[in-house]
Coordinates of C-alpha atoms in Angstrom, one line a residue:
X1 CA 118.3 75.9 156.0
X2 CA 119.3 79.3 157.9
X3 CA 121.7 78.8 160.7
X4 CA 121.2 80.2 164.1
X5 CA 122.7 83.4 163.7
X6 CA 120.8 84.4 160.6
X7 CA 117.4 83.1 162.5
X8 CA 118.6 85.6 165.0
X9 CA 119.6 88.1 163.0
X10 CA 116.2 88.5 161.1
X11 CA 114.6 88.5 164.8
X12 CA 116.5 91.2 165.7
X13 CA 115.5 93.2 162.7
X14 CA 112.0 92.1 163.0
X15 CA 111.7 93.2 166.5
X16 CA 113.3 96.6 165.6
X17 CA 110.5 96.9 162.7
X18 CA 108.0 97.9 165.6
X19 CA 109.4 101.1 166.6
X20 CA 108.9 104.1 165.3
X21 CA 111.9 106.2 166.7
X22 CA 114.3 103.2 168.4
X23 CA 116.0 100.7 166.7
X24 CA 117.8 97.3 167.9
X25 CA 121.0 96.6 166.9
X26 CA 123.8 93.8 167.0
X27 CA 127.3 95.5 168.3
X28 CA 129.8 93.0 169.0
X29 CA 128.1 90.5 171.2
X30 CA 125.9 92.5 173.0
X31 CA 123.0 94.3 172.1
X32 CA 122.3 98.3 171.8
X33 CA 119.7 100.7 171.0
X34 CA 120.0 103.4 168.4
X35 CA 117.7 106.7 168.6
X36 CA 117.9 110.3 168.1
X37 CA 118.2 111.2 171.6
X38 CA 117.8 114.6 173.7
X39 CA 121.2 116.6 174.0
X40 CA 123.3 115.4 177.1
X41 CA 124.0 118.0 179.4
X42 CA 126.3 120.7 177.8
X43 CA 125.2 120.0 174.7
X44 CA 122.5 122.2 172.6
X45 CA 121.4 119.7 169.9
X46 CA 119.9 116.3 169.8
X47 CA 121.9 113.6 168.3
X48 CA 121.6 110.1 166.9
X49 CA 123.3 107.9 169.6
X50 CA 123.8 104.2 170.7
X51 CA 122.3 103.2 173.9
X52 CA 124.1 99.6 175.4
X53 CA 121.3 97.2 177.1
X54 CA 124.3 95.2 178.2
X55 CA 122.3 92.3 176.7
X56 CA 124.0 89.2 175.3
X57 CA 122.9 88.5 171.5
X58 CA 120.7 85.7 172.1
X59 CA 116.9 85.0 172.4
X60 CA 117.0 85.7 175.5
X61 CA 119.0 89.0 175.5
X62 CA 116.8 90.1 172.4
X63 CA 113.6 90.1 174.9
X64 CA 115.4 92.1 177.5
X65 CA 116.3 94.5 175.2
X66 CA 112.7 94.5 173.5
X67 CA 111.3 95.6 176.5
X68 CA 114.2 98.3 177.4
X69 CA 113.3 99.6 173.5
X70 CA 109.5 99.6 174.8
X71 CA 110.4 102.2 177.6
X72 CA 112.8 104.4 175.4
X73 CA 109.9 104.7 172.6
X74 CA 107.6 106.0 175.3
X75 CA 109.6 108.3 176.9
X76 CA 110.6 109.9 173.5
X77 CA 107.2 110.0 172.6
X78 CA 106.1 111.6 175.9
X79 CA 109.2 113.9 176.1
X80 CA 110.1 112.3 179.4
X81 CA 113.6 111.0 178.4
X82 CA 116.0 112.1 180.8
X83 CA 119.6 111.0 180.4
X84 CA 120.5 110.2 183.9
X85 CA 117.9 107.2 183.7
X86 CA 120.2 105.6 181.0
X87 CA 123.2 107.0 181.5
X88 CA 125.2 105.8 184.7
X89 CA 127.9 108.0 183.8
X90 CA 126.1 111.2 184.3
X91 CA 123.7 109.8 187.0
X92 CA 124.8 111.2 190.2
X93 CA 126.4 108.2 192.6
X94 CA 124.7 109.3 195.6
X95 CA 121.5 110.4 194.1
X96 CA 118.5 108.4 195.4
X97 CA 116.9 106.3 192.7
X98 CA 113.8 108.0 190.6
X99 CA 110.9 106.4 189.5
X100 CA 112.2 105.6 186.6
X101 CA 115.2 103.6 188.3
X102 CA 112.3 101.9 190.2
X103 CA 110.0 101.3 186.8
X104 CA 113.1 100.1 184.9
X105 CA 113.8 97.3 187.6
X106 CA 110.4 96.0 187.7
X107 CA 110.3 95.9 183.8
X108 CA 113.4 94.0 183.5
X109 CA 111.9 91.2 186.3
X110 CA 108.7 91.2 184.4
X111 CA 109.8 90.7 181.1
X112 CA 111.2 87.5 182.0
X113 CA 107.7 86.3 183.3
X114 CA 104.9 87.6 180.9
X115 CA 104.7 87.6 177.3
X116 CA 105.4 91.0 175.4
X117 CA 101.8 92.0 174.9
X118 CA 101.0 91.4 178.8
X119 CA 104.2 93.5 179.4
X120 CA 103.4 96.6 177.5
X121 CA 99.5 96.5 178.4
X122 CA 99.7 95.6 182.2
X123 CA 103.0 97.6 182.9
X124 CA 104.9 99.7 180.4
X125 CA 101.5 101.6 180.2
X126 CA 100.6 102.6 183.4
X127 CA 104.4 102.8 184.6
X128 CA 105.2 105.0 181.8
X129 CA 102.6 107.5 183.2
X130 CA 104.5 108.4 186.2
X131 CA 106.9 111.3 186.3
X132 CA 109.9 109.0 186.1
X133 CA 112.3 112.1 187.3
X134 CA 110.7 112.2 190.4
X135 CA 111.4 110.0 193.7
X136 CA 108.9 107.5 194.3
X137 CA 106.4 107.7 196.9
X138 CA 102.8 106.4 197.8
X139 CA 100.9 109.5 197.3
X140 CA 102.4 110.1 194.1
X141 CA 101.2 106.8 192.7
X142 CA 97.9 107.8 194.8
X143 CA 97.0 110.5 193.3
X144 CA 97.8 110.1 189.3
X145 CA 95.6 106.9 189.6
X146 CA 92.8 108.9 191.0
X147 CA 93.5 111.4 188.4
X148 CA 93.2 109.3 185.0
X149 CA 91.4 106.2 186.1
X150 CA 87.7 105.8 186.7
X151 CA 86.1 103.8 189.7
X152 CA 85.3 99.9 188.9
X153 CA 86.8 100.1 185.8
X154 CA 89.8 97.8 184.3
X155 CA 92.1 100.6 183.9
X156 CA 91.9 101.3 187.8
X157 CA 92.7 98.1 188.5
X158 CA 95.5 97.5 185.9
X159 CA 97.1 100.9 187.3
X160 CA 96.6 99.9 191.2
X161 CA 98.1 96.5 190.4
X162 CA 101.2 98.1 188.6
X163 CA 101.6 100.9 191.5
X164 CA 101.5 98.1 194.3
X165 CA 104.2 96.2 192.5
X166 CA 106.3 98.9 192.0
X167 CA 106.1 100.2 195.7
X168 CA 106.5 96.9 196.8
X169 CA 109.9 96.5 194.9
X170 CA 111.0 99.6 196.1
X171 CA 110.3 98.5 199.9
X172 CA 107.9 101.3 200.6
X173 CA 104.9 100.9 202.6
X174 CA 101.3 101.1 200.5
X175 CA 97.8 101.0 201.0
X176 CA 96.6 101.6 197.2
X177 CA 94.5 98.3 197.5
X178 CA 92.3 100.5 198.9
X179 CA 91.7 101.7 195.6
X180 CA 91.1 98.6 193.8
X181 CA 87.5 98.3 192.6
X182 CA 85.3 96.5 194.7
X183 CA 84.5 93.3 193.8
X184 CA 85.9 93.9 190.4
X185 CA 85.5 95.8 186.9
X186 CA 81.9 95.8 185.4
X187 CA 80.9 93.1 183.1
X188 CA 78.5 92.6 180.5
X189 CA 75.0 91.1 181.2
X190 CA 74.7 87.3 181.4
X191 CA 71.8 85.6 179.5
X192 CA 71.2 82.2 181.6
X193 CA 69.7 80.6 178.5
X194 CA 73.1 80.8 176.7
X195 CA 74.8 78.9 179.4
X196 CA 75.5 75.1 179.8
X197 CA 73.0 73.4 182.2
X198 CA 73.9 71.6 184.8
X199 CA 73.8 67.9 183.2
X200 CA 76.0 69.1 180.5
X201 CA 78.9 70.6 183.1
X202 CA 78.6 67.2 184.9
X203 CA 78.9 65.2 181.6
X204 CA 81.8 67.1 180.6
X205 CA 83.6 66.9 183.7
X206 CA 83.2 62.7 183.3
X207 CA 85.0 62.9 179.8
X208 CA 88.0 64.8 180.5
X209 CA 90.9 62.3 180.9
X210 CA 93.7 64.7 182.3
X211 CA 93.8 64.9 186.0
X212 CA 95.2 68.2 186.4
X213 CA 92.9 69.8 184.0
X214 CA 89.7 68.0 185.4
X215 CA 90.6 69.2 189.1
X216 CA 90.8 72.6 187.6
X217 CA 87.6 72.1 185.9
X218 CA 85.9 71.1 189.1
X219 CA 87.0 73.8 191.1
X220 CA 85.2 76.3 188.7
X221 CA 82.3 74.4 188.3
X222 CA 81.8 73.7 192.1
X223 CA 82.8 77.0 193.5
X224 CA 82.3 79.7 190.7
X225 CA 85.7 80.7 190.5
X226 CA 87.9 82.8 188.2
X227 CA 90.0 80.5 185.9
X228 CA 92.7 81.9 187.4
X229 CA 91.6 81.5 190.9
X230 CA 91.2 77.7 190.7
X231 CA 94.9 77.6 190.6
X232 CA 95.3 79.7 193.5
X233 CA 93.2 78.1 196.2
X234 CA 93.0 76.2 199.1
X235 CA 89.8 74.1 199.4
X236 CA 88.6 72.3 202.8
X237 CA 88.4 68.4 203.0
X238 CA 86.1 69.0 205.7
X239 CA 82.7 68.1 204.5
X240 CA 81.2 69.8 207.3
X241 CA 83.0 73.3 206.5
X242 CA 83.7 72.7 202.5
X243 CA 84.8 76.1 201.9
X244 CA 87.1 77.7 199.6
X245 CA 89.7 80.2 200.3
X246 CA 90.7 81.9 197.4
X247 CA 94.3 83.5 197.7
X248 CA 94.9 87.2 198.1
X249 CA 97.1 87.9 194.8
X250 CA 93.8 87.4 192.8
X251 CA 91.7 90.0 190.9
X252 CA 89.7 90.9 193.8
X253 CA 91.5 89.6 196.4
X254 CA 91.0 86.9 199.2
X255 CA 87.2 85.8 199.7
X256 CA 85.7 82.4 200.8
X257 CA 83.3 80.5 198.3
X258 CA 80.8 77.6 199.1
X259 CA 80.1 74.5 197.0
X260 CA 76.9 74.5 195.1
X261 CA 75.9 71.8 194.5
X262 CA 77.1 69.9 197.6
X263 CA 77.3 66.5 195.8
X264 CA 79.5 67.9 193.4
X265 CA 82.0 68.8 196.1
X266 CA 81.6 65.0 197.3
X267 CA 81.8 63.7 193.7
X268 CA 84.7 65.8 191.9
X269 CA 86.7 66.5 194.8
X270 CA 88.0 69.8 194.1
X271 CA 90.0 69.7 197.3
X272 CA 92.5 67.5 195.4
X273 CA 95.9 68.5 195.0
X274 CA 97.1 68.4 191.4
X275 CA 99.5 66.1 190.0
X276 CA 101.8 67.4 187.4
X277 CA 99.7 66.0 184.6
X278 CA 99.7 69.7 183.0
X279 CA 101.9 70.2 180.4
X280 CA 103.3 73.3 182.3
X281 CA 105.1 71.9 185.7
X282 CA 104.1 73.9 189.2
X283 CA 107.3 75.0 189.5
X284 CA 106.8 77.1 186.4
X285 CA 103.6 78.2 186.3
X286 CA 103.2 79.3 189.7
X287 CA 105.6 82.1 189.0
X288 CA 103.1 83.5 186.2
X289 CA 100.9 86.1 186.8
X290 CA 96.9 86.0 186.9
X291 CA 96.3 86.8 182.9
X292 CA 98.8 84.0 182.2
X293 CA 97.0 81.4 184.5
X294 CA 94.0 82.2 182.9
X295 CA 95.3 81.6 179.3
X296 CA 96.7 77.9 180.6
X297 CA 92.7 77.0 181.3
X298 CA 91.2 79.5 178.1
X299 CA 93.5 77.8 175.6
X300 CA 92.8 74.4 177.1
X301 CA 89.1 75.0 176.7
X302 CA 89.4 76.2 173.2
X303 CA 91.6 73.2 172.0
X304 CA 89.4 70.8 173.7
X305 CA 86.2 72.7 172.5
X306 CA 84.5 69.4 170.8
X307 CA 84.7 67.7 174.4
X308 CA 84.1 71.0 176.2
X309 CA 81.8 73.1 174.3
X310 CA 81.7 76.1 176.4
X311 CA 84.2 78.6 177.8
X312 CA 85.8 78.6 181.1
X313 CA 83.7 81.4 182.6
X314 CA 80.8 79.9 181.5
X315 CA 80.9 77.8 184.3
X316 CA 81.7 80.7 187.1
X317 CA 78.2 82.4 185.2
X318 CA 76.3 79.1 185.6
X319 CA 77.6 78.8 189.4
X320 CA 75.7 82.6 189.7
X321 CA 72.7 81.5 188.1
X322 CA 72.4 78.5 190.2
X323 CA 72.7 80.3 193.6
X324 CA 69.8 82.5 192.2
X325 CA 67.7 79.9 191.2
X326 CA 68.3 78.4 195.1
X327 CA 67.5 81.7 196.5
X328 CA 70.7 82.2 197.9
X329 CA 70.7 85.9 199.3
X330 CA 72.2 88.2 196.4
X331 CA 74.7 90.1 198.9
X332 CA 75.6 86.5 200.0
X333 CA 76.1 85.1 196.4
X334 CA 78.3 88.2 195.4
X335 CA 80.6 87.4 198.4
X336 CA 81.4 84.1 197.5
X337 CA 82.1 85.0 194.2
X338 CA 84.7 87.9 194.8
X339 CA 82.7 90.7 193.7
X340 CA 80.3 93.5 194.6
X341 CA 76.6 93.6 195.1
X342 CA 76.2 96.1 192.5
X343 CA 78.6 94.3 189.8
X344 CA 76.6 91.1 190.9
X345 CA 73.3 92.4 190.3
X346 CA 74.1 94.0 187.1
X347 CA 75.8 91.3 185.6
X348 CA 73.2 88.3 186.4
X349 CA 70.2 90.7 186.4
X350 CA 68.1 88.3 184.0
X351 CA 68.7 85.2 186.5
X352 CA 68.1 87.1 189.5
X353 CA 64.9 88.8 188.0
X354 CA 63.1 85.4 186.5
X355 CA 63.9 83.9 190.3
X356 CA 62.3 86.9 191.8
X357 CA 59.4 86.6 189.8
X358 CA 59.1 82.7 190.1
X359 CA 59.5 83.7 194.1
X360 CA 56.6 86.0 193.8
X361 CA 54.2 83.6 192.0
X362 CA 55.1 80.7 194.3
X363 CA 54.1 83.1 197.5
X364 CA 50.8 84.0 195.5
X365 CA 50.0 80.4 194.8
X366 CA 50.5 79.6 198.4
X367 CA 47.8 82.1 199.6
X368 CA 45.5 81.1 196.8

């Protein structure tokens, strides 16, 4: 059986193989990055050098070193490497922090909160597009977002979210939320015939034994919440005002939803606080980002597919169809679901179209 030191050595080697220009190596009791780097001030040729990470030789230190290696590789590939961002001796003591300084701090912090794939996609990728040597300003971020992303695109949502966090970490005022896709990004159309019916949903809810997941399930079923929103909401216990307020730090920001059907609100009691019956305690998951929270539920649905033969998002889609079937105005339904009316109409076009035809038929029948 391999020793702990041997396993760590293999992990370091495996991590290095992910990169083309950067290697992670152990030097004493710390991890370093090795790469061919541009010449330092006063030099004329690139050299292969070591950059100390300051991270210890253990699993936690390796994770942080990997995030630094990702950033170094991106800077080398895009010819954005600057010594002042990596060598404290070269950086002037009184020089204001640059974009690169703030980016490095944010990535370091996020590397301990999200997995490697999320870190690269949601933070390193958009943050590395900023000019690393310039002072950080809201205008710099805003101009880049508008230049390289399209409205209502997933990339627009990703860039705005990352840049808001960057500006907040620097203590700078920002109004980038105005650039967020109104109501979210455009998704594919939903076929109502492929969704579970209400009887199936209620039967599945009845069979769920885990109290924590049962409450999360009820919130998605009753209010049409996105999976991560079921963690981040406040639900009124007042039956005369049974609204659900979704928190601001969710995919499309704060919005109000109402239960449909109302009897599910009374039976399922989605307002209940969850007791810690999830495998991850509240003190831990409350620090997770929206994607990771959504993945907790998606994974649970997948692992319990014999009991729950549909996905988490199908509860949201069925809620939308239920609103259409009960003639809730499209604009109101879109508002309850936290997205733009144009997106609502496009995604649920088939359900809305069928309802429109039924209403026309009923109207004609009433006149005959």
